[in-house]
mmCIF file of C-alpha atoms in Angstrom:
data_model
loop_
_atom_site.group_PDB
_atom_site.id
_atom_site.type_symbol
_atom_site.label_atom_id
_atom_site.label_comp_id
_atom_site.label_asym_id
_atom_site.label_seq_id
_atom_site.Cartn_x
_atom_site.Cartn_y
_atom_site.Cartn_z
ATOM 1 C CA MET Q 1 98.076 18.769 -233.822
ATOM 2 C CA ASN Q 2 95.904 17.046 -236.460
ATOM 3 C CA LYS Q 3 92.212 16.168 -236.359
ATOM 4 C CA LEU Q 4 92.827 12.538 -235.424
ATOM 5 C CA THR Q 5 94.961 13.455 -232.413
ATOM 6 C CA ARG Q 6 92.408 15.971 -231.142
ATOM 7 C CA THR Q 7 89.602 13.456 -231.544
ATOM 8 C CA LYS Q 8 91.554 10.802 -229.633
ATOM 9 C CA GLU Q 9 92.234 13.238 -226.802
ATOM 10 C CA VAL Q 10 88.544 14.114 -226.509
ATOM 11 C CA LEU Q 11 87.613 10.416 -226.466
ATOM 12 C CA TRP Q 12 90.240 9.686 -223.805
ATOM 13 C CA ILE Q 13 88.812 12.468 -221.621
ATOM 14 C CA ILE Q 14 85.302 11.017 -222.001
ATOM 15 C CA ALA Q 15 86.678 7.547 -221.191
ATOM 16 C CA MET Q 16 88.332 8.885 -218.020
ATOM 17 C CA PHE Q 17 85.009 10.315 -216.839
ATOM 18 C CA GLY Q 18 83.477 6.916 -217.563
ATOM 19 C CA LEU Q 19 86.131 5.147 -215.482
ATOM 20 C CA VAL Q 20 85.486 7.534 -212.585
ATOM 21 C CA ALA Q 21 81.742 6.823 -212.820
ATOM 22 C CA LEU Q 22 82.470 3.074 -212.921
ATOM 23 C CA ALA Q 23 84.665 3.312 -209.823
ATOM 24 C CA LEU Q 24 81.935 5.228 -207.969
ATOM 25 C CA ARG Q 25 79.374 2.622 -208.994
ATOM 26 C CA ILE Q 26 81.590 -0.220 -207.704
ATOM 27 C CA PHE Q 27 82.426 1.380 -204.365
ATOM 28 C CA LEU Q 28 79.246 3.376 -203.617
ATOM 29 C CA GLY Q 29 76.647 1.104 -205.187
ATOM 30 C CA LEU Q 30 74.043 1.435 -207.906
ATOM 31 C CA GLY Q 31 71.528 3.551 -206.004
ATOM 32 C CA ALA Q 32 74.011 6.198 -204.888
ATOM 33 C CA THR Q 33 75.427 6.734 -208.370
ATOM 34 C CA THR Q 34 72.234 6.536 -210.482
ATOM 35 C CA ASN Q 35 69.534 7.782 -208.063
ATOM 36 C CA LEU Q 36 67.455 4.727 -209.003
ATOM 37 C CA THR Q 37 65.380 2.789 -206.475
ATOM 38 C CA ASP Q 38 63.449 -0.484 -206.274
ATOM 39 C CA ALA Q 39 60.304 1.504 -207.124
ATOM 40 C CA MET Q 40 62.023 3.122 -210.126
ATOM 41 C CA PRO Q 41 64.663 0.556 -211.162
ATOM 42 C CA TRP Q 42 65.072 1.797 -214.719
ATOM 43 C CA GLY Q 43 66.038 5.261 -215.859
ATOM 44 C CA LEU Q 44 67.905 6.987 -218.649
ATOM 45 C CA TRP Q 45 70.891 4.710 -218.001
ATOM 46 C CA LYS Q 46 69.230 1.496 -219.121
ATOM 47 C CA ILE Q 47 67.568 3.127 -222.116
ATOM 48 C CA PHE Q 48 70.786 4.823 -223.204
ATOM 49 C CA ASN Q 49 73.035 1.793 -222.695
ATOM 50 C CA MET Q 50 70.902 -1.048 -223.977
ATOM 51 C CA VAL Q 51 67.772 0.063 -225.823
ATOM 52 C CA ALA Q 52 69.246 3.024 -227.733
ATOM 53 C CA GLY Q 53 72.853 1.790 -227.760
ATOM 54 C CA VAL Q 54 72.030 -1.556 -229.342
ATOM 55 C CA ALA Q 55 69.630 0.129 -231.782
ATOM 56 C CA LEU Q 56 72.482 2.236 -233.169
ATOM 57 C CA ALA Q 57 74.438 -0.975 -233.807
ATOM 58 C CA THR Q 58 71.790 -2.446 -236.120
ATOM 59 C CA GLY Q 59 73.654 -1.104 -239.141
ATOM 60 C CA GLY Q 60 75.821 -4.222 -238.976
ATOM 61 C CA PHE Q 61 73.045 -6.718 -239.644
ATOM 62 C CA ALA Q 62 71.297 -4.333 -242.070
ATOM 63 C CA LEU Q 63 74.436 -3.940 -244.211
ATOM 64 C CA ALA Q 64 75.353 -7.628 -243.940
ATOM 65 C CA GLY Q 65 71.880 -8.605 -245.117
ATOM 66 C CA THR Q 66 72.073 -6.072 -247.952
ATOM 67 C CA VAL Q 67 75.426 -7.389 -249.221
ATOM 68 C CA TYR Q 68 75.147 -11.146 -248.610
ATOM 69 C CA VAL Q 69 71.410 -11.813 -248.882
ATOM 70 C CA LEU Q 70 70.242 -9.165 -251.366
ATOM 71 C CA ARG Q 71 73.582 -9.395 -253.243
ATOM 72 C CA LEU Q 72 73.969 -5.611 -253.549
ATOM 73 C CA LYS Q 73 77.759 -5.657 -253.798
ATOM 74 C CA LYS Q 74 78.089 -1.905 -254.301
ATOM 75 C CA TYR Q 75 77.769 -1.555 -250.515
ATOM 76 C CA GLN Q 76 80.694 -3.926 -249.862
ATOM 77 C CA SER Q 77 82.992 -1.022 -248.925
ATOM 78 C CA LEU Q 78 80.760 -0.145 -245.959
ATOM 79 C CA LEU Q 79 80.325 -3.715 -244.722
ATOM 80 C CA LYS Q 80 83.447 -3.966 -242.549
ATOM 81 C CA PRO Q 81 82.860 -0.604 -240.803
ATOM 82 C CA ALA Q 82 79.246 -1.642 -240.199
ATOM 83 C CA ILE Q 83 80.276 -4.965 -238.647
ATOM 84 C CA VAL Q 84 82.867 -3.184 -236.470
ATOM 85 C CA VAL Q 85 80.141 -0.793 -235.291
ATOM 86 C CA ALA Q 86 77.849 -3.754 -234.516
ATOM 87 C CA PHE Q 87 80.572 -5.622 -232.632
ATOM 88 C CA LEU Q 88 81.588 -2.579 -230.581
ATOM 89 C CA GLY Q 89 77.984 -1.501 -230.025
ATOM 90 C CA TYR Q 90 76.862 -4.871 -228.718
ATOM 91 C CA GLY Q 91 80.071 -5.324 -226.728
ATOM 92 C CA VAL Q 92 79.797 -1.942 -225.021
ATOM 93 C CA SER Q 93 76.094 -2.511 -224.321
ATOM 94 C CA CYS Q 94 76.812 -5.893 -222.708
ATOM 95 C CA PHE Q 95 79.652 -4.409 -220.645
ATOM 96 C CA SER Q 96 77.471 -1.479 -219.564
ATOM 97 C CA LEU Q 97 74.583 -3.788 -218.714
ATOM 98 C CA MET Q 98 76.847 -5.755 -216.400
ATOM 99 C CA TRP Q 99 77.244 -2.648 -214.232
ATOM 100 C CA ASP Q 100 73.616 -1.551 -214.601
ATOM 101 C CA ILE Q 101 72.288 -4.559 -212.709
ATOM 102 C CA GLY Q 102 72.380 -4.782 -208.941
ATOM 103 C CA LEU Q 103 74.715 -7.803 -208.770
ATOM 104 C CA PRO Q 104 77.176 -7.641 -211.699
ATOM 105 C CA HIS Q 105 78.853 -10.915 -210.773
ATOM 106 C CA LEU Q 106 75.577 -12.781 -211.469
ATOM 107 C CA ILE Q 107 75.162 -11.567 -215.054
ATOM 108 C CA TRP Q 108 75.998 -15.064 -216.323
ATOM 109 C CA HIS Q 109 72.873 -16.590 -214.696
ATOM 110 C CA PRO Q 110 70.712 -16.539 -217.889
ATOM 111 C CA ILE Q 111 73.142 -19.075 -219.370
ATOM 112 C CA LEU Q 112 72.114 -21.707 -216.814
ATOM 113 C CA PRO Q 113 68.898 -23.628 -217.685
ATOM 114 C CA SER Q 114 68.022 -23.742 -213.979
ATOM 115 C CA MET Q 115 67.929 -19.911 -213.929
ATOM 116 C CA TRP Q 116 65.792 -19.432 -217.042
ATOM 117 C CA ASN Q 117 62.666 -17.291 -216.759
ATOM 118 C CA HIS Q 118 60.640 -18.094 -219.863
ATOM 119 C CA HIS Q 119 58.044 -15.437 -219.026
ATOM 120 C CA SER Q 120 60.476 -12.516 -219.233
ATOM 121 C CA PHE Q 121 61.088 -10.391 -222.335
ATOM 122 C CA LEU Q 122 64.626 -9.877 -221.069
ATOM 123 C CA PHE Q 123 65.343 -13.618 -221.124
ATOM 124 C CA GLU Q 124 64.972 -13.706 -224.905
ATOM 125 C CA VAL Q 125 66.802 -10.378 -225.252
ATOM 126 C CA ALA Q 126 69.718 -11.633 -223.144
ATOM 127 C CA TRP Q 127 70.166 -14.765 -225.235
ATOM 128 C CA CYS Q 128 69.776 -12.993 -228.588
ATOM 129 C CA VAL Q 129 72.264 -10.283 -227.596
ATOM 130 C CA MET Q 130 74.810 -12.843 -226.379
ATOM 131 C CA ILE Q 131 74.497 -14.965 -229.513
ATOM 132 C CA TYR Q 132 74.492 -12.007 -231.907
ATOM 133 C CA PHE Q 133 77.562 -10.574 -230.192
ATOM 134 C CA THR Q 134 79.232 -13.929 -230.885
ATOM 135 C CA VAL Q 135 77.994 -13.854 -234.500
ATOM 136 C CA SER Q 136 79.376 -10.334 -235.029
ATOM 137 C CA PHE Q 137 82.707 -11.506 -233.599
ATOM 138 C CA ILE Q 138 82.768 -14.410 -236.078
ATOM 139 C CA GLU Q 139 81.825 -12.063 -238.940
ATOM 140 C CA LEU Q 140 84.642 -9.702 -237.977
ATOM 141 C CA SER Q 141 87.301 -12.346 -237.305
ATOM 142 C CA PRO Q 142 88.260 -13.062 -240.984
ATOM 143 C CA THR Q 143 89.497 -9.463 -241.271
ATOM 144 C CA VAL Q 144 92.035 -10.200 -238.529
ATOM 145 C CA LEU Q 145 92.766 -13.828 -239.425
ATOM 146 C CA GLU Q 146 93.638 -12.970 -243.035
ATOM 147 C CA LYS Q 147 96.686 -11.062 -241.805
ATOM 148 C CA PHE Q 148 98.283 -14.248 -240.431
ATOM 149 C CA PRO Q 149 99.359 -17.250 -242.551
ATOM 150 C CA GLN Q 150 98.028 -19.678 -239.948
ATOM 151 C CA GLY Q 151 94.605 -18.023 -239.935
ATOM 152 C CA GLN Q 152 93.957 -17.790 -243.668
ATOM 153 C CA LYS Q 153 92.367 -21.250 -243.896
ATOM 154 C CA ILE Q 154 90.003 -20.417 -241.042
ATOM 155 C CA ALA Q 155 89.168 -17.072 -242.662
ATOM 156 C CA HIS Q 156 88.439 -18.818 -245.976
ATOM 157 C CA PHE Q 157 86.181 -21.323 -244.201
ATOM 158 C CA LEU Q 158 84.262 -18.520 -242.474
ATOM 159 C CA HIS Q 159 83.868 -16.658 -245.781
ATOM 160 C CA ARG Q 160 82.253 -19.768 -247.302
ATOM 161 C CA TRP Q 161 79.659 -19.810 -244.523
ATOM 162 C CA SER Q 162 79.137 -16.050 -244.409
ATOM 163 C CA THR Q 163 75.662 -16.055 -246.012
ATOM 164 C CA PRO Q 164 74.041 -18.584 -243.597
ATOM 165 C CA LEU Q 165 75.780 -16.807 -240.718
ATOM 166 C CA VAL Q 166 74.411 -13.442 -241.831
ATOM 167 C CA ILE Q 167 70.878 -14.851 -242.185
ATOM 168 C CA PHE Q 168 71.161 -16.266 -238.662
ATOM 169 C CA GLY Q 169 72.417 -12.900 -237.374
ATOM 170 C CA VAL Q 170 69.605 -10.975 -239.089
ATOM 171 C CA THR Q 171 67.063 -13.342 -237.513
ATOM 172 C CA LEU Q 172 68.573 -12.896 -234.051
ATOM 173 C CA SER Q 173 68.735 -9.127 -234.345
ATOM 174 C CA THR Q 174 65.143 -8.938 -235.564
ATOM 175 C CA LEU Q 175 63.960 -11.072 -232.644
ATOM 176 C CA HIS Q 176 65.676 -9.139 -229.904
ATOM 177 C CA HIS Q 177 64.851 -5.698 -231.313
ATOM 178 C CA THR Q 178 61.154 -6.501 -231.456
ATOM 179 C CA SER Q 179 61.468 -7.832 -227.901
ATOM 180 C CA LEU Q 180 63.183 -4.641 -226.726
ATOM 181 C CA GLY Q 181 60.212 -2.730 -228.093
ATOM 182 C CA SER Q 182 57.885 -5.187 -226.375
ATOM 183 C CA LEU Q 183 59.456 -4.427 -222.987
ATOM 184 C CA PHE Q 184 57.167 -1.444 -222.610
ATOM 185 C CA LEU Q 185 54.028 -3.469 -223.302
ATOM 186 C CA VAL Q 186 54.068 -4.611 -219.669
ATOM 187 C CA ALA Q 187 54.302 -1.052 -218.309
ATOM 188 C CA PRO Q 188 51.367 0.963 -219.708
ATOM 189 C CA ALA Q 189 51.220 3.113 -216.571
ATOM 190 C CA ARG Q 190 54.849 4.165 -217.037
ATOM 191 C CA LEU Q 191 54.357 5.621 -220.512
ATOM 192 C CA HIS Q 192 52.312 8.543 -221.787
ATOM 193 C CA PRO Q 193 49.599 7.398 -224.245
ATOM 194 C CA LEU Q 194 51.472 9.117 -227.082
ATOM 195 C CA TRP Q 195 54.314 6.629 -226.628
ATOM 196 C CA TYR Q 196 52.387 3.609 -225.404
ATOM 197 C CA THR Q 197 51.161 2.272 -228.728
ATOM 198 C CA GLY Q 198 50.327 -1.288 -227.692
ATOM 199 C CA ALA Q 199 50.833 -3.928 -230.371
ATOM 200 C CA TRP Q 200 52.449 -1.311 -232.633
ATOM 201 C CA LEU Q 201 55.463 -0.987 -230.324
ATOM 202 C CA PRO Q 202 57.610 -3.896 -231.631
ATOM 203 C CA PHE Q 203 57.198 -2.816 -235.262
ATOM 204 C CA GLN Q 204 57.852 0.842 -234.498
ATOM 205 C CA PHE Q 205 60.937 -0.018 -232.487
ATOM 206 C CA ILE Q 206 62.600 -2.230 -235.087
ATOM 207 C CA THR Q 207 61.933 0.192 -237.960
ATOM 208 C CA SER Q 208 63.350 3.131 -236.006
ATOM 209 C CA ALA Q 209 66.331 0.993 -234.920
ATOM 210 C CA VAL Q 210 67.157 -0.119 -238.472
ATOM 211 C CA GLY Q 211 66.875 3.435 -239.790
ATOM 212 C CA ALA Q 212 69.066 4.829 -237.014
ATOM 213 C CA GLY Q 213 71.589 1.999 -237.435
ATOM 214 C CA MET Q 214 71.947 2.655 -241.162
ATOM 215 C CA LEU Q 215 72.496 6.366 -240.523
ATOM 216 C CA THR Q 216 75.112 5.456 -237.898
ATOM 217 C CA VAL Q 217 77.034 3.582 -240.603
ATOM 218 C CA VAL Q 218 76.825 6.683 -242.819
ATOM 219 C CA LEU Q 219 78.113 8.841 -239.954
ATOM 220 C CA VAL Q 220 81.001 6.435 -239.277
ATOM 221 C CA ALA Q 221 81.976 6.350 -242.966
ATOM 222 C CA LEU Q 222 81.954 10.144 -243.269
ATOM 223 C CA THR Q 223 83.813 10.600 -239.969
ATOM 224 C CA TYR Q 224 86.493 8.105 -241.026
ATOM 225 C CA ALA Q 225 86.947 9.934 -244.339
ATOM 226 C CA TRP Q 226 87.182 13.290 -242.532
ATOM 227 C CA LEU Q 227 89.701 12.089 -239.937
ATOM 228 C CA PHE Q 228 92.014 10.376 -242.428
ATOM 229 C CA ASN Q 229 91.543 12.867 -245.281
ATOM 230 C CA LYS Q 230 90.072 10.254 -247.610
ATOM 231 C CA GLU Q 231 87.237 10.442 -250.091
ATOM 232 C CA PRO Q 232 84.193 8.431 -248.936
ATOM 233 C CA ASP Q 233 82.500 5.954 -251.248
ATOM 234 C CA ARG Q 234 79.776 8.404 -252.254
ATOM 235 C CA PRO Q 235 77.518 6.004 -254.216
ATOM 236 C CA ALA Q 236 77.466 3.559 -251.291
ATOM 237 C CA VAL Q 237 77.000 6.258 -248.636
ATOM 238 C CA ASP Q 238 74.236 7.966 -250.609
ATOM 239 C CA GLY Q 239 72.501 4.631 -251.225
ATOM 240 C CA ILE Q 240 72.508 3.713 -247.530
ATOM 241 C CA ALA Q 241 71.264 7.199 -246.615
ATOM 242 C CA ARG Q 242 68.373 6.843 -249.073
ATOM 243 C CA GLY Q 243 67.593 3.387 -247.680
ATOM 244 C CA ALA Q 244 67.538 4.811 -244.153
ATOM 245 C CA ALA Q 245 65.167 7.551 -245.314
ATOM 246 C CA VAL Q 246 62.777 4.911 -246.685
ATOM 247 C CA VAL Q 247 62.881 2.904 -243.436
ATOM 248 C CA LEU Q 248 62.299 6.016 -241.309
ATOM 249 C CA ALA Q 249 59.442 7.025 -243.609
ATOM 250 C CA ILE Q 250 57.858 3.635 -242.848
ATOM 251 C CA PHE Q 251 58.352 4.347 -239.134
ATOM 252 C CA ALA Q 252 56.681 7.759 -239.527
ATOM 253 C CA ALA Q 253 53.784 6.132 -241.388
ATOM 254 C CA LEU Q 254 53.336 3.619 -238.553
ATOM 255 C CA ARG Q 255 53.296 6.431 -235.982
ATOM 256 C CA LEU Q 256 50.774 8.492 -237.936
ATOM 257 C CA ALA Q 257 48.585 5.444 -238.535
ATOM 258 C CA GLU Q 258 48.572 4.585 -234.828
ATOM 259 C CA LEU Q 259 47.688 8.163 -233.861
ATOM 260 C CA THR Q 260 44.806 8.169 -236.337
ATOM 261 C CA ILE Q 261 43.406 4.694 -235.615
ATOM 262 C CA ASN Q 262 43.520 5.160 -231.825
ATOM 263 C CA GLY Q 263 42.298 8.778 -231.938
ATOM 264 C CA LYS Q 264 45.316 10.311 -230.195
ATOM 265 C CA TRP Q 265 45.661 13.493 -232.264
ATOM 266 C CA PRO Q 266 43.998 15.622 -229.518
ATOM 267 C CA LEU Q 267 46.846 14.606 -227.178
ATOM 268 C CA VAL Q 268 49.403 15.997 -229.636
ATOM 269 C CA PHE Q 269 47.710 19.417 -229.661
ATOM 270 C CA SER Q 270 46.612 19.423 -226.019
ATOM 271 C CA GLY Q 271 49.123 22.116 -225.066
ATOM 272 C CA GLU Q 272 50.796 19.829 -222.515
ATOM 273 C CA TRP Q 273 54.572 19.428 -222.534
ATOM 274 C CA GLU Q 274 54.292 15.806 -223.700
ATOM 275 C CA GLY Q 275 52.626 16.999 -226.891
ATOM 276 C CA TYR Q 276 55.415 19.509 -227.527
ATOM 277 C CA VAL Q 277 58.088 16.844 -226.935
ATOM 278 C CA PHE Q 278 56.288 14.461 -229.271
ATOM 279 C CA GLY Q 279 56.192 17.147 -231.946
ATOM 280 C CA VAL Q 280 59.913 17.734 -231.636
#
């Protein structure tokens, strides 16, 4: 039994547990399966599925912007895996979100102008996620269309418009990631002061998301090479890893600056468990 077969079996087992959890959610309801209530409507589920899950998919727009906008063609070999990760990440997050809300069959309501809530952070997030998921599908489609004679003209047309499409996708992803960080601005009582950083939140969130997304692309590239016994494109992988280190260094600088400006260092060394978790 080779590595690929073992990995598939493990993933199938995880998927089966997920299907069981989905069945329980459908038949028993959201409260019984998540232990959430109207007073505490969000928990680890929402953060894991949407906030963190979508953040790990940012490698797609980061790599696309690097290749098409900055014209750094040496990262071309990682572009398709990055777009696949973005497409799957956004798709899985949207599918998970459908079952995270109380009435899954009403998830399409933000599409209707009569249902728009312009005062909600989630309204902008919903639209940006839907549109960027569509953009990632369009970016990925030439890879499939090129395999069919009838689809080669469409693939060529999409390639010609790839740069404007990528710029549009980068804009969308930037907007909704800053908005995801802004979600917590309306809930200061829910967050410890070490994590409630006020106006710094959107910038800290997008920098951490971009850094994590770039490292996800590195992980996918190395995992693919390991599973199929191929040599990874070392210059490209190393370059993306260094870029991620720079982005995460910017994130660390933002965190340290916020702690210093707002005088929160005593909270870090207070001896409370929040300070220990923050240090980790």
